[in-house]
Short mmCIF file of C-alpha atoms (C1' of nucleotides) in Angstrom, two decimals:
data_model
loop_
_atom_site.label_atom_id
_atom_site.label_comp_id
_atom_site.label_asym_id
_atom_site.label_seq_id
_atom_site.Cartn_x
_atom_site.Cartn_y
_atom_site.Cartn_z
CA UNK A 1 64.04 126.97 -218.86
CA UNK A 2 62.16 130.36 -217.61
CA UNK A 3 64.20 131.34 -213.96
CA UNK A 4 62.01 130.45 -210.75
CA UNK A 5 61.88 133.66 -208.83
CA UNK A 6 62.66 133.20 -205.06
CA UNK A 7 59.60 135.05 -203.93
CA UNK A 8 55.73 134.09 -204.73
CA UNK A 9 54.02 137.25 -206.74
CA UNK A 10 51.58 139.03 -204.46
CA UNK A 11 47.78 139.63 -206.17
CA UNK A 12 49.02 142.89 -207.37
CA UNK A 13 52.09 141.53 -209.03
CA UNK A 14 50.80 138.95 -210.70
CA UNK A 15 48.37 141.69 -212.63
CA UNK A 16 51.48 143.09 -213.29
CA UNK A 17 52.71 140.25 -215.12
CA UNK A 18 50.32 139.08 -216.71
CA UNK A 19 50.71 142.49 -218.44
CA UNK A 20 54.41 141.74 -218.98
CA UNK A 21 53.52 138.55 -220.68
CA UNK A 22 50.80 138.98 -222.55
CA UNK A 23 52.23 142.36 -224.20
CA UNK A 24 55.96 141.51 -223.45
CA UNK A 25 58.34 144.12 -222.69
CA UNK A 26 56.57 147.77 -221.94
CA UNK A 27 56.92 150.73 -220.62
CA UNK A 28 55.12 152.20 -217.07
CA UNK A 29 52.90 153.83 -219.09
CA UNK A 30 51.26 151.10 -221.62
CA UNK A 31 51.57 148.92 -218.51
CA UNK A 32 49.43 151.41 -216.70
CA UNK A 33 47.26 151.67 -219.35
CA UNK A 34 45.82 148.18 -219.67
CA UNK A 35 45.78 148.13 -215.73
CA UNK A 36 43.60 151.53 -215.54
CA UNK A 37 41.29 150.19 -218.32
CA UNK A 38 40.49 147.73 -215.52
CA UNK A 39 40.17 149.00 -212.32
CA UNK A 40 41.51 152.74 -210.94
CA UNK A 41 45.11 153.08 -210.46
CA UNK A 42 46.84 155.98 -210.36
CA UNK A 43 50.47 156.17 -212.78
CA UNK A 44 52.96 156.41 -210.25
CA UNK A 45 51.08 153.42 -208.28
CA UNK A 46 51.82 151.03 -210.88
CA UNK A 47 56.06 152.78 -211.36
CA UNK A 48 56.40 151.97 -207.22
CA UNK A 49 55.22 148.30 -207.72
CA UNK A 50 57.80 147.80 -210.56
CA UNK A 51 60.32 149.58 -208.71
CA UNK A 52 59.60 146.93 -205.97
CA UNK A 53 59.19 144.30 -208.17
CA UNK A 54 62.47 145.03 -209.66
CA UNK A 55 64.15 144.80 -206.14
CA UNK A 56 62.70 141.06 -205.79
CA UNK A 57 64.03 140.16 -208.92
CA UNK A 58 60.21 140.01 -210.46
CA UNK A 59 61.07 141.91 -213.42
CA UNK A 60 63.98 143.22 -215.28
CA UNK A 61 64.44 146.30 -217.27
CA UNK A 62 66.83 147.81 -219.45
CA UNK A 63 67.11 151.90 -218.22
CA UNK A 64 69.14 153.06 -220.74
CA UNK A 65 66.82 154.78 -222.71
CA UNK A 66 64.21 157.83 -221.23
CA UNK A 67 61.67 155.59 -221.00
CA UNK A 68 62.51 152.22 -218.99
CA UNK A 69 61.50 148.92 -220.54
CA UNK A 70 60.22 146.27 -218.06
CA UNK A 71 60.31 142.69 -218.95
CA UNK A 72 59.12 140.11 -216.96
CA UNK A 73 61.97 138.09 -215.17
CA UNK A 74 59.62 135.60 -213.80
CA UNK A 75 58.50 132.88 -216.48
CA UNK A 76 55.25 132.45 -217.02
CA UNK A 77 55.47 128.69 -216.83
CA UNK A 78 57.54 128.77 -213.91
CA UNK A 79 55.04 131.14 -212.05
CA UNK A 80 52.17 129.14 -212.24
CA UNK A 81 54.16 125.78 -211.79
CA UNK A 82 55.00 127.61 -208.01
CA UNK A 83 51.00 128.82 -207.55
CA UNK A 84 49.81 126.01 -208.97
CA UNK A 85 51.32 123.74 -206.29
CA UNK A 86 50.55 126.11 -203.37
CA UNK A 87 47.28 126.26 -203.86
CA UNK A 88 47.73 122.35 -204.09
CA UNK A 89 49.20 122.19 -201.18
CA UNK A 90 47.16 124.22 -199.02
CA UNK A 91 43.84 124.06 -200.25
CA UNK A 92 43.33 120.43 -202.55
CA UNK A 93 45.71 118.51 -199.90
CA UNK A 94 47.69 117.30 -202.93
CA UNK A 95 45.07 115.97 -205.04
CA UNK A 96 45.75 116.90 -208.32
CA UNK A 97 42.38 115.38 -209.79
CA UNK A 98 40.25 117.19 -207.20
CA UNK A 99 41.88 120.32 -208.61
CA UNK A 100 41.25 119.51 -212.00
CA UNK A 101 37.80 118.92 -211.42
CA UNK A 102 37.20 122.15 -209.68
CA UNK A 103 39.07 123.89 -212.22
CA UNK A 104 37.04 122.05 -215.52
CA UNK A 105 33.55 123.18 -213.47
CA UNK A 106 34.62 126.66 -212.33
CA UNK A 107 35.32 127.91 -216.04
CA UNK A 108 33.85 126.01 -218.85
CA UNK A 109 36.33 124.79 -221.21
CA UNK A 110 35.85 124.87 -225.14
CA UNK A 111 35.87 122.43 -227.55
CA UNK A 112 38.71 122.21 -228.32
CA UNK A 113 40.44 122.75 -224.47
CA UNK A 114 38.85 119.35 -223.80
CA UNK A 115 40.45 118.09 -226.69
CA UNK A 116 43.79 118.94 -225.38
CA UNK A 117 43.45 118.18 -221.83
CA UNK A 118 42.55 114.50 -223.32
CA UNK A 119 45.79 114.69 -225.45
CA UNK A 120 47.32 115.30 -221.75
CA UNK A 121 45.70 112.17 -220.41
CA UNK A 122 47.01 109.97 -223.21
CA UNK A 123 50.62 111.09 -222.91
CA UNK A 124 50.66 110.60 -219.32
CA UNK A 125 48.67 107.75 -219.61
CA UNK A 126 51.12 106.28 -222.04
CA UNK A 127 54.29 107.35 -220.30
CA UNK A 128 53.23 105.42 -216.88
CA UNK A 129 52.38 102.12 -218.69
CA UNK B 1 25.05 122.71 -200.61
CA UNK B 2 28.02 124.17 -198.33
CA UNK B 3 27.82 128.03 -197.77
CA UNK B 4 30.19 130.16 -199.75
CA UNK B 5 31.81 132.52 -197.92
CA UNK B 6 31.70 136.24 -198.48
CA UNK B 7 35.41 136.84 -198.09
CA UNK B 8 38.54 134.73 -199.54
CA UNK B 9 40.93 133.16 -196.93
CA UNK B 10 44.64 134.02 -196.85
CA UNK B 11 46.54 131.89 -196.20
CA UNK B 12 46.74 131.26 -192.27
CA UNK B 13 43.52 131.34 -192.77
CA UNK B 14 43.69 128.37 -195.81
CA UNK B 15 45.93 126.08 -193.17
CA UNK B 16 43.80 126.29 -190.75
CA UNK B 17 40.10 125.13 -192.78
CA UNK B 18 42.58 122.60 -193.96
CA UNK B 19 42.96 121.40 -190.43
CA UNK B 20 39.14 121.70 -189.87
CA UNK B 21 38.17 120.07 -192.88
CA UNK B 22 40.52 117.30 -192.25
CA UNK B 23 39.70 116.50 -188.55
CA UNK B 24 36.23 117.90 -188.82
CA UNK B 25 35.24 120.12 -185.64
CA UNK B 26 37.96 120.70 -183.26
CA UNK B 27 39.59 122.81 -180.50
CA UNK B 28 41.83 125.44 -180.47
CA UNK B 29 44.27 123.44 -178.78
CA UNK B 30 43.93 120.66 -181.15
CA UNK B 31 44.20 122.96 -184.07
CA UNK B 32 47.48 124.27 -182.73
CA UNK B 33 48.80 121.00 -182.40
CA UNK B 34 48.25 119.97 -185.56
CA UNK B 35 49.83 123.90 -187.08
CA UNK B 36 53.00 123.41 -184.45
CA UNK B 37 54.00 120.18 -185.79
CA UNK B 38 54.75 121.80 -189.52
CA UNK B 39 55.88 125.11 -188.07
CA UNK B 40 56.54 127.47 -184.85
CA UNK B 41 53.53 129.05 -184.37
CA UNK B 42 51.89 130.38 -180.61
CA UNK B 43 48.81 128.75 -179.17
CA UNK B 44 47.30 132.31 -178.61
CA UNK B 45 48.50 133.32 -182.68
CA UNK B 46 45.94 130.15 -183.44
CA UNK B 47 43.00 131.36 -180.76
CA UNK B 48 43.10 135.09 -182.51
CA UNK B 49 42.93 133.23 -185.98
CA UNK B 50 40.02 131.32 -184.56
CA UNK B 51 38.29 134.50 -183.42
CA UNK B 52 39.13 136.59 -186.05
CA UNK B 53 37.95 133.81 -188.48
CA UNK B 54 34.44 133.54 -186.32
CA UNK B 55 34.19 137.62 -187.22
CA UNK B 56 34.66 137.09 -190.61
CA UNK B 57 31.99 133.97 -191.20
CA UNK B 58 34.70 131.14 -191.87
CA UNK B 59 33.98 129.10 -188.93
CA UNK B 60 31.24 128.60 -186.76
CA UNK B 61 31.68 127.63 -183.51
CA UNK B 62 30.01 125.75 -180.44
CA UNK B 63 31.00 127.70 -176.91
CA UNK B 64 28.29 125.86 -174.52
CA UNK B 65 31.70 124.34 -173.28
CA UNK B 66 34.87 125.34 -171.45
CA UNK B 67 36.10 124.59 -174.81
CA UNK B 68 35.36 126.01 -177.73
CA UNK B 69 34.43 123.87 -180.64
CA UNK B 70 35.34 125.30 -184.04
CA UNK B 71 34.07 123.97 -187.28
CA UNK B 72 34.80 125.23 -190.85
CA UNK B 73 31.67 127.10 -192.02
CA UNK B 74 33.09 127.49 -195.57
CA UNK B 75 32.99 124.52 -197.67
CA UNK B 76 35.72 122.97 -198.59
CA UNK B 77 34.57 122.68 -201.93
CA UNK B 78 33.20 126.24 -202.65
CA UNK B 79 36.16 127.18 -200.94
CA UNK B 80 38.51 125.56 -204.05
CA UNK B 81 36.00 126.41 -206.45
CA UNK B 82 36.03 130.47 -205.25
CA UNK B 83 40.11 130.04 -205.18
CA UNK B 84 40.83 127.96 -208.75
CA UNK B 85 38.33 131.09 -209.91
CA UNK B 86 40.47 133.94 -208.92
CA UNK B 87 43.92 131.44 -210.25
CA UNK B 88 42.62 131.29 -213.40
CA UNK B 89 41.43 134.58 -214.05
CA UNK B 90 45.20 135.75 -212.18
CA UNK B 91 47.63 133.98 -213.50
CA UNK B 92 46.07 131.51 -216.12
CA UNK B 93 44.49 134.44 -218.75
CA UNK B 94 41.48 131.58 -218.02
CA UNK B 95 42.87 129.39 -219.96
CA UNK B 96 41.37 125.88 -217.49
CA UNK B 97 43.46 123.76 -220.04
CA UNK B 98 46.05 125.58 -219.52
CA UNK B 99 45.91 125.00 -215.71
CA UNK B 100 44.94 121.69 -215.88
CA UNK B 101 48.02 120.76 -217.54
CA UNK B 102 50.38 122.33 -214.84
CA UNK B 103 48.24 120.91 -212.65
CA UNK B 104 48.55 117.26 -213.96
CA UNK B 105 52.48 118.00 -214.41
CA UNK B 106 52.58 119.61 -210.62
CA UNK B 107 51.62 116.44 -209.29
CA UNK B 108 51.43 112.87 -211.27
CA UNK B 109 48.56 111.47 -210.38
CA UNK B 110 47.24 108.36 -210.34
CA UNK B 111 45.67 105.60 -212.91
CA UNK B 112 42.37 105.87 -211.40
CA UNK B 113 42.54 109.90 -210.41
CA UNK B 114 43.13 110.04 -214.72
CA UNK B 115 40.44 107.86 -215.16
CA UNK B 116 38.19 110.22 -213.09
CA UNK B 117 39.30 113.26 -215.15
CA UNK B 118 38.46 111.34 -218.27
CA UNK B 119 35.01 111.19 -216.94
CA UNK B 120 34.66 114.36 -216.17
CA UNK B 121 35.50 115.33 -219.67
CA UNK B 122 33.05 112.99 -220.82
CA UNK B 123 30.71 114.37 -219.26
CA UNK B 124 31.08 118.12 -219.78
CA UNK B 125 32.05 117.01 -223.35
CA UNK B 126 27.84 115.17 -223.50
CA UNK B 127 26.33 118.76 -221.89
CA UNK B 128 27.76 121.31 -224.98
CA UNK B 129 26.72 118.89 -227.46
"C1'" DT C 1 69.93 178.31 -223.19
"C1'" DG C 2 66.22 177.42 -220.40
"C1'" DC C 3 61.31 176.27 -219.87
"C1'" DA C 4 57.59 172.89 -220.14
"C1'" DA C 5 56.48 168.26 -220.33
"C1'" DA C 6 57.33 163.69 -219.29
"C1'" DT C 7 59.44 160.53 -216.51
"C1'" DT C 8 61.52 158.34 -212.50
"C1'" DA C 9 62.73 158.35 -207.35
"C1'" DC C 10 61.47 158.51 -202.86
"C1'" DG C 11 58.96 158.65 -198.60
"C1'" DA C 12 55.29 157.81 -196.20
"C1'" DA C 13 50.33 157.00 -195.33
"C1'" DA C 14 46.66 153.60 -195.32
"C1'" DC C 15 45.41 149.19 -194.99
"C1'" DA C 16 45.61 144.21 -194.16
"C1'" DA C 17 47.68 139.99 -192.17
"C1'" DT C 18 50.18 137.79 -188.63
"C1'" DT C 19 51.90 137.18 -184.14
"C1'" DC C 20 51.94 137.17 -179.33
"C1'" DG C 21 51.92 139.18 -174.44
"C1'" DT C 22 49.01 140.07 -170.78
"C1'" DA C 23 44.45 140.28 -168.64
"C1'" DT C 24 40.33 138.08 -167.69
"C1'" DT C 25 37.28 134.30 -167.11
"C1'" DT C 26 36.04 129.58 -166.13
"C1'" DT C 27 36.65 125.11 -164.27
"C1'" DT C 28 38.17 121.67 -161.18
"C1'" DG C 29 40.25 119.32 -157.33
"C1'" DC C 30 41.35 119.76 -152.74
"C1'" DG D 1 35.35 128.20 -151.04
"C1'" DC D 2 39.71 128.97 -153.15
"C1'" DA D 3 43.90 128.39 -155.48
"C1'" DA D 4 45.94 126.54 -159.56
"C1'" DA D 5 45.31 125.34 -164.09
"C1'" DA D 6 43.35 125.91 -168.39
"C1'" DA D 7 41.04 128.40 -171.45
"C1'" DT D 8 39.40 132.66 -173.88
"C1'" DA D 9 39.48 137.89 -174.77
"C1'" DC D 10 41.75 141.78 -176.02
"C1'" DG D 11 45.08 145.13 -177.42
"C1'" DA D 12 48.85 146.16 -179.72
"C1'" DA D 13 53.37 145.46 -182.08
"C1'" DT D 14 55.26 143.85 -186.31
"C1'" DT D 15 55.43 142.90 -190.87
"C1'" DG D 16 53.91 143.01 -195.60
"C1'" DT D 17 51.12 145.15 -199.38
"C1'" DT D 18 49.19 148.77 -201.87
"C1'" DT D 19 48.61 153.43 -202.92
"C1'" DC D 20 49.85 157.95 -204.10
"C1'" DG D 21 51.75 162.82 -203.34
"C1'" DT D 22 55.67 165.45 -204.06
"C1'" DA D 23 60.50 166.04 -205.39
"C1'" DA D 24 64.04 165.40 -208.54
"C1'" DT D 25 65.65 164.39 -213.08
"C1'" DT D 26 65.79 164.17 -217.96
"C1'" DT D 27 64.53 165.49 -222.56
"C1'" DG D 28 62.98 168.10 -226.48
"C1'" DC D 29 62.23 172.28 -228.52
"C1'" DA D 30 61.19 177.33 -228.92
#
DNA sequence: TGCAAATTACGAAACAATTCGTATTTTTGC
DNA sequence: GCAAAAATACGAATTGTTTCGTAATTTGCA
């Protein structure tokens, strides 16, 4: 099981992670590189928010070496378990299948996405019969 | 087709279309009760929200009365659609299958809610053929 | 060794979101 | 009419987020 963090990732943060888990552990600097190829942000901008992030218990890092390493703490799975039912909460008033709807017409889905979501169906399909 | 607002809500301002969209147009003083029941929060805090809110486009309102009438002027749908957008792209890589099964595991939903997703599918599945 | 380069630490400014106290305005009942 | 009650307007404090400049530290190498 990936740890629940106590605190919900602010926009910023979560760029920050999805950094951390799509390259895994990494330095400021190749963090700071993917984020500048996407929008301006200066070096020591993207050090503070680890520094913070490190404080909330976002990230880890191992600071033995010249260069820190930054891992994320958070698990992906567990972070967008948390954000996933927020915005279920406050915006879908619970409904899962409104949100699921929304989410299948705001981004078309491949092939083979659709595919899987039906494998979803089945299984919980199956397990509530 | 509802409006889609220029600016995303935060999250005061999320609970409070949810109270709009539920009870459809209301007063400030109804709004607040309905916000004071879940937590502490000032009748004034929800009149500035209002107001604030008015500036920014969410809500339109009807002052021909002593009181003011408020009304969500963002849809509730392009409202979920503008926030699944900026979840998915956040903290989903975009992946819609990949939020629609935290989604589904979130929150179980129901036999016929499953159904409705199936039909969805089916549908989207007919359009890229 | 000691200087230049690279890195982290720190503080604080700029901005945005939230909250509420007080002033002002409007209505109503006497 | 006028006072009390009820409502809105406004300003400002507080808190949280984001950004970055400058200082301090560490490292490698001439």
């Amino acid at each position: 099981m990936t740890p629940t963090p106590k605190v919900k990732p602010t926009n910023s943060e979560l760029e920050i992670l999805r950094v951390l888990w799509d390259r895994g552990a990494s330095t400021v600097g190749q963090v700071h590189e993917v984020l500048a190829a996407k929008r301006d942000m200066g070096y020591t901008t993207v050090l503070k928010m680890l520094q913070i992030m490190m404080e909330k218990g976002l990230v880890s890092r191992d600071d033995s070496r010249r260069q820190h390493i930054y891992t994320a703490a958070a698990g992906e799975q567990s972070v967008q378990r948390q954000l996933m039912r927020d915005l279920l909460d406050k915006a879908f008033a619970g409904s899962a299948a409104n949100l699921v709807m929304h989410a299948l017409s705001a981004k078309k889905a491949t092939q083979q996405e659709l595919q899987e979501i039906r494998e979803i169906l089945d299984r919980l399909e199956g397990e509530s019969k």
